[in-house]
CSV table of C-alpha atoms in Angstrom, one decimal:
chain,number,residue,atom,x,y,z
H,702,MET,CA,0.0,0.2,0.0
H,703,LEU,CA,1.4,3.4,-1.2
H,704,ILE,CA,0.7,6.2,1.0
H,705,ASP,CA,1.9,10.1,-0.3
H,706,ALA,CA,2.7,11.7,3.0
H,707,HIS,CA,2.9,15.2,1.3
H,708,LEU,CA,0.3,16.3,-1.5
H,709,HIS,CA,-0.6,19.7,-2.4
H,710,VAL,CA,-4.0,20.7,-4.8
H,711,TRP,CA,-4.6,24.6,-5.8
H,712,ARG,CA,-6.4,26.8,-7.6
H,713,ILE,CA,-4.8,30.0,-9.0
H,714,GLY,CA,-6.3,33.1,-7.6
H,715,ARG,CA,-8.7,31.4,-5.8
H,716,ASN,CA,-9.0,30.5,-2.0
H,717,ASP,CA,-6.1,33.2,-1.2
H,718,CYS,CA,-4.0,31.3,-3.6
H,719,ALA,CA,-1.1,33.7,-4.4
H,720,TRP,CA,1.6,30.9,-4.8
H,721,PRO,CA,3.1,30.0,-7.2
H,722,THR,CA,3.4,32.6,-9.0
H,723,GLN,CA,3.9,33.1,-12.6
H,724,ASP,CA,7.8,32.6,-13.0
H,725,LEU,CA,7.3,29.0,-11.9
H,726,ALA,CA,5.4,28.0,-15.3
H,727,ALA,CA,5.5,24.4,-14.7
H,728,ILE,CA,3.2,24.7,-12.0
H,729,HIS,CA,1.4,27.5,-12.5
H,730,ARG,CA,-1.9,26.4,-13.2
H,731,ASP,CA,-4.9,24.7,-11.3
H,732,PHE,CA,-4.0,21.4,-9.8
H,733,GLY,CA,-7.2,19.5,-8.5
H,734,LEU,CA,-7.9,15.7,-7.4
H,735,GLU,CA,-8.0,14.6,-11.0
H,736,ASP,CA,-4.6,15.7,-11.5
H,737,LEU,CA,-3.6,13.4,-8.5
H,738,LYS,CA,-5.6,10.4,-9.4
H,739,ALA,CA,-3.7,10.8,-12.9
H,740,ALA,CA,-0.2,11.3,-11.6
H,741,GLY,CA,-0.4,8.4,-8.8
H,742,ALA,CA,-3.0,5.9,-10.5
H,743,PRO,CA,0.2,4.5,-12.7
H,744,VAL,CA,2.1,3.7,-9.8
H,745,GLY,CA,-0.8,2.2,-7.6
H,746,LEU,CA,-1.1,5.3,-5.0
H,747,SER,CA,-3.7,4.1,-2.3
H,748,GLY,CA,-4.0,7.5,-0.7
H,749,GLY,CA,-2.6,10.7,0.1
H,750,VAL,CA,-2.2,13.5,2.9
H,751,LEU,CA,-3.3,16.7,1.7
H,752,VAL,CA,-1.2,19.7,3.1
H,753,GLN,CA,-1.5,23.6,2.9
H,754,SER,CA,0.1,25.6,0.4
H,755,GLN,CA,-1.4,28.9,1.5
H,756,PRO,CA,-1.3,30.4,5.2
H,757,SER,CA,-5.0,30.9,4.6
H,758,ASP,CA,-8.3,29.9,6.6
H,759,ARG,CA,-10.0,29.8,3.5
H,760,ASP,CA,-7.6,27.4,1.8
H,761,THR,CA,-7.7,25.1,4.9
H,762,ALA,CA,-11.4,25.2,4.5
H,763,TRP,CA,-11.4,24.3,1.0
H,764,LEU,CA,-8.9,21.2,1.5
H,765,LEU,CA,-11.4,20.1,4.1
H,766,ASP,CA,-14.2,20.2,1.7
H,767,LEU,CA,-12.8,18.4,-0.7
H,768,ALA,CA,-11.5,15.9,1.5
H,769,ALA,CA,-14.6,15.2,3.0
H,770,THR,CA,-16.0,13.7,-0.4
H,771,GLU,CA,-12.7,12.0,-1.7
H,772,PRO,CA,-11.7,8.9,-0.5
H,773,LEU,CA,-7.7,9.1,-1.9
H,774,VAL,CA,-7.6,12.1,0.7
H,775,LEU,CA,-6.8,10.2,3.9
H,776,ALA,CA,-6.3,13.4,6.1
H,777,VAL,CA,-5.3,17.0,5.7
H,778,VAL,CA,-2.5,19.3,7.3
H,779,GLY,CA,-4.0,23.0,7.4
H,780,TRP,CA,-3.1,26.4,8.5
H,781,SER,CA,-4.3,28.3,11.4
H,782,ASP,CA,-2.9,31.7,12.6
H,783,LEU,CA,-1.3,30.4,15.8
H,784,ALA,CA,-0.5,34.0,17.1
H,785,ALA,CA,-4.2,35.1,17.1
H,786,PRO,CA,-5.5,35.7,20.4
H,787,ASP,CA,-8.5,33.2,19.4
H,788,ALA,CA,-6.0,30.7,18.2
H,789,PRO,CA,-7.2,27.9,20.8
H,790,VAL,CA,-10.9,28.4,19.8
H,791,ARG,CA,-10.2,28.4,15.9
H,792,ILE,CA,-8.1,25.0,16.2
H,793,ALA,CA,-11.1,23.1,18.7
H,794,ASP,CA,-13.3,23.8,15.7
H,795,LEU,CA,-10.4,22.8,13.0
H,796,ALA,CA,-10.5,19.4,15.0
H,797,ARG,CA,-13.8,18.8,15.0
H,798,ARG,CA,-13.7,18.0,10.9
H,799,PRO,CA,-13.1,14.6,10.3
H,800,LYS,CA,-10.0,14.6,8.3
H,801,LEU,CA,-8.0,17.6,10.0
H,802,ARG,CA,-4.9,16.0,11.2
H,803,GLY,CA,-2.3,18.6,11.9
H,804,LEU,CA,-1.3,22.2,11.4
H,805,ARG,CA,1.6,23.9,9.2
H,806,PRO,CA,2.8,27.0,9.9
H,807,MET,CA,5.3,28.5,7.1
H,808,LEU,CA,8.1,29.0,9.3
H,809,GLN,CA,10.4,28.9,6.1
H,810,THR,CA,8.8,32.1,4.8
H,811,LEU,CA,8.9,34.1,8.1
H,812,ASP,CA,11.3,36.8,9.4
H,813,ASP,CA,12.0,35.9,12.5
H,814,ASP,CA,13.6,32.4,12.5
H,815,ALA,CA,12.8,31.7,16.4
H,816,TRP,CA,9.1,32.5,15.8
H,817,ILE,CA,8.0,29.2,16.8
H,818,LEU,CA,9.6,29.8,20.5
H,819,ALA,CA,7.4,32.8,21.0
H,820,PRO,CA,5.6,32.6,24.3
H,821,ALA,CA,2.2,34.0,22.6
H,822,LEU,CA,1.8,31.0,20.6
H,823,GLU,CA,1.8,28.9,23.6
H,824,PRO,CA,-2.0,28.3,24.0
H,825,ALA,CA,-2.3,27.4,20.5
H,826,ILE,CA,0.5,24.8,20.7
H,827,ALA,CA,-1.6,23.4,24.0
H,828,ALA,CA,-4.6,23.4,21.9
H,829,MET,CA,-3.1,21.4,19.3
H,830,VAL,CA,-1.5,19.1,22.2
H,831,ALA,CA,-5.2,19.0,23.5
H,832,HIS,CA,-7.0,17.7,20.3
H,833,ASP,CA,-4.2,15.2,19.4
H,834,LEU,CA,-3.2,17.4,16.4
H,835,THR,CA,0.5,16.8,14.7
H,836,PHE,CA,3.1,19.6,13.7
H,837,ASP,CA,4.3,20.0,10.1
H,838,ALA,CA,7.7,22.0,10.5
H,839,LEU,CA,8.0,23.4,6.9
H,840,VAL,CA,11.7,24.7,7.7
H,841,LEU,CA,15.3,25.2,6.0
H,842,PRO,CA,18.6,24.4,8.2
H,843,ARG,CA,19.0,27.7,9.9
H,844,HIS,CA,15.5,26.9,11.6
H,845,LEU,CA,16.9,23.3,13.2
H,846,PRO,CA,18.3,24.7,16.4
H,847,HIS,CA,14.9,26.5,17.1
H,848,LEU,CA,13.2,23.4,16.4
H,849,LEU,CA,15.1,21.6,18.4
H,850,THR,CA,14.1,23.9,21.4
H,851,PHE,CA,10.6,23.5,20.3
H,852,ALA,CA,10.5,19.8,20.1
H,853,ARG,CA,12.0,19.4,23.4
H,854,ARG,CA,9.5,22.1,25.1
H,855,TRP,CA,6.6,20.0,23.5
H,856,PRO,CA,7.3,16.4,24.2
H,857,ASP,CA,3.7,15.5,23.4
H,858,LEU,CA,3.4,17.3,20.5
H,859,PRO,CA,4.0,15.1,17.6
H,860,ILE,CA,6.4,16.9,14.8
H,861,VAL,CA,7.2,16.3,11.2
H,862,ILE,CA,10.0,18.0,9.2
H,863,ASP,CA,8.6,18.5,5.9
H,864,HIS,CA,11.5,17.8,3.2
H,865,GLY,CA,14.3,16.5,5.3
H,866,ALA,CA,14.7,20.6,6.2
H,867,LYS,CA,15.5,21.4,2.6
H,868,PRO,CA,19.1,20.7,2.9
H,869,ASP,CA,21.3,22.6,0.2
H,870,ILE,CA,21.9,19.8,-2.0
H,871,ALA,CA,22.6,21.8,-5.0
H,872,ALA,CA,25.8,23.2,-3.2
H,873,GLY,CA,26.7,19.8,-1.7
H,874,ARG,CA,26.6,21.4,1.8
H,875,LEU,CA,26.2,18.8,4.6
H,876,GLU,CA,26.8,21.1,7.8
H,877,PRO,CA,25.5,22.2,9.7
H,878,TRP,CA,22.2,20.5,8.4
H,879,ARG,CA,23.6,17.1,9.1
H,880,ALA,CA,24.3,18.1,12.6
H,881,GLY,CA,20.5,19.5,13.3
H,882,ILE,CA,19.0,16.5,11.8
H,883,ASN,CA,20.9,14.5,14.1
H,884,ALA,CA,20.2,16.4,17.0
H,885,LEU,CA,16.0,16.3,16.2
H,886,ALA,CA,16.3,12.6,15.6
H,887,ALA,CA,17.3,12.2,19.1
H,888,GLN,CA,13.9,13.3,20.0
H,889,PRO,CA,11.4,10.9,20.1
H,890,ASN,CA,8.4,13.0,19.1
H,891,VAL,CA,10.2,14.2,15.8
H,892,PHE,CA,9.6,12.4,12.4
H,893,CYS,CA,10.6,13.4,8.9
H,894,LYS,CA,9.3,13.3,5.3
H,895,LEU,CA,11.6,11.8,2.7
H,896,SER,CA,10.2,14.5,0.3
H,897,GLY,CA,11.0,17.6,-1.7
H,898,LEU,CA,14.6,16.7,-2.0
H,899,LEU,CA,14.5,16.7,-5.8
H,900,THR,CA,13.5,20.4,-6.2
H,901,GLU,CA,16.5,21.0,-3.7
H,902,ALA,CA,19.2,19.5,-6.3
H,903,GLY,CA,19.7,22.5,-8.7
H,904,PRO,CA,18.7,22.4,-12.2
H,905,GLU,CA,20.2,19.1,-13.2
H,906,PRO,CA,19.4,17.1,-10.0
H,907,SER,CA,21.4,13.4,-9.9
H,908,ALA,CA,21.0,10.8,-7.7
H,909,GLN,CA,24.5,10.9,-6.7
H,910,ALA,CA,23.9,14.2,-5.5
H,911,MET,CA,21.3,13.4,-3.4
H,912,ALA,CA,22.4,9.7,-2.0
H,913,PRO,CA,24.3,11.4,1.3
H,914,TYR,CA,21.0,12.9,2.1
H,915,VAL,CA,18.6,10.4,1.8
H,916,ALA,CA,21.1,8.0,3.2
H,917,HIS,CA,21.5,10.0,6.4
H,918,LEU,CA,17.9,10.6,6.8
H,919,VAL,CA,17.4,7.1,6.6
H,920,GLU,CA,19.8,5.9,8.9
H,921,VAL,CA,18.8,8.6,11.8
H,922,PHE,CA,15.4,8.2,11.8
H,923,GLY,CA,14.7,4.9,10.2
H,924,PRO,CA,11.7,3.8,8.3
H,925,GLN,CA,9.8,4.0,11.5
H,926,ARG,CA,10.2,7.8,11.7
H,927,LEU,CA,10.6,8.6,8.0
H,928,MET,CA,7.6,8.9,5.8
H,929,TRP,CA,7.8,8.9,1.8
H,930,GLY,CA,6.0,11.9,0.0
H,931,SER,CA,6.1,13.4,-3.5
H,932,ASP,CA,5.4,16.8,-2.8
H,933,TRP,CA,3.4,17.1,-5.8
H,934,PRO,CA,3.0,19.1,-7.6
H,935,VAL,CA,5.8,21.3,-6.7
H,936,LEU,CA,7.8,18.0,-7.8
H,937,ASN,CA,7.0,18.7,-11.3
H,938,LEU,CA,9.3,21.7,-11.2
H,939,ALA,CA,12.2,18.9,-11.1
H,940,GLY,CA,10.8,15.5,-12.1
H,941,ASP,CA,8.0,13.4,-12.3
H,942,TYR,CA,6.2,11.3,-10.0
H,943,ALA,CA,7.1,7.6,-11.0
H,944,GLY,CA,10.7,9.2,-11.3
H,945,TRP,CA,10.7,10.2,-7.9
H,946,LEU,CA,9.2,7.2,-6.1
H,947,ASP,CA,12.0,4.8,-8.0
H,948,LEU,CA,14.4,7.2,-7.0
H,949,SER,CA,13.2,7.1,-3.7
H,950,ARG,CA,13.2,3.6,-3.6
H,951,ARG,CA,16.7,3.0,-4.9
H,952,LEU,CA,18.5,5.5,-2.7
H,953,GLY,CA,16.5,4.5,0.7
H,954,GLY,CA,18.7,1.4,0.1
H,955,LEU,CA,16.1,-0.8,2.2
H,956,THR,CA,15.5,-4.2,1.2
H,957,GLN,CA,13.6,-5.8,4.0
H,958,PRO,CA,9.4,-5.8,3.3
H,959,ASP,CA,8.5,-4.3,6.8
H,960,ASP,CA,11.0,-1.6,6.4
H,961,LEU,CA,9.6,-0.8,2.9
H,962,ALA,CA,6.2,-0.9,3.9
H,963,ALA,CA,7.3,1.5,7.0
H,964,LEU,CA,8.5,3.8,4.7
H,965,PHE,CA,6.1,4.0,2.0
H,966,GLY,CA,3.1,3.7,4.1
H,967,GLU,CA,2.8,2.7,7.6
H,968,THR,CA,5.1,5.3,9.2
H,969,ALA,CA,2.4,8.0,7.8
H,970,ARG,CA,-0.4,5.9,8.7
H,971,ARG,CA,0.5,5.7,12.2
H,972,PHE,CA,1.8,9.4,12.6
H,973,TYR,CA,-1.3,11.0,11.2
H,974,ARG,CA,-3.5,8.3,12.6
H,975,LEU,CA,-5.0,7.7,9.4
């Protein structure tokens, strides 16, 4: 069973969709569930997790409405303003939606790298814990020390690092990414997604360039805390669905059936309570 832990859909100019912009020609168009089915059917996609792409309540509401009637969508990771005074109330309302499983503030776009540690966010994070929600961490390597502090502060909050924290694969830079990942992997509430790496590997991505990064994620998280995702349709900037799946299988180096089942489905199922 193949479960994709990281998918997007959007409608340009609707539901507060301001990204992708026109310069990203390969993905600057509407992508919906029919497009997802067309991409996933040839590889036997069983289901996936829809993740917000806009910092917008309207976008999250739209994703939840789509998910409500589509069996292929197993869960939604939405957005909410965690700094809003009424954030706990909003989070409680979202948690009542059957397929809402987590929230994702778009940390990589914020000016303050340590924003997630602000005291004003603590009521919202406590509400997430109370409602059994997960936290998707959209971060870059420079955020990892702050994410480590956050993970230690909230040990009962399941956290997953999106896209392996977007290491600088194009430049071949392993540090300080590797050290930051090592520290986070030592926290039992932290998981990671094997996703998004193709678009971090430069204009001509190669298996050789990505190999040490994938190997490190597999080594420190293991298949029980690492989950595969496509980051479709952002993936289309650098490759295609079947190609990334095949590359992930080869670079992951896993051979045991239980390990493969975990990486490509069971870890996501357990983390998101699918």
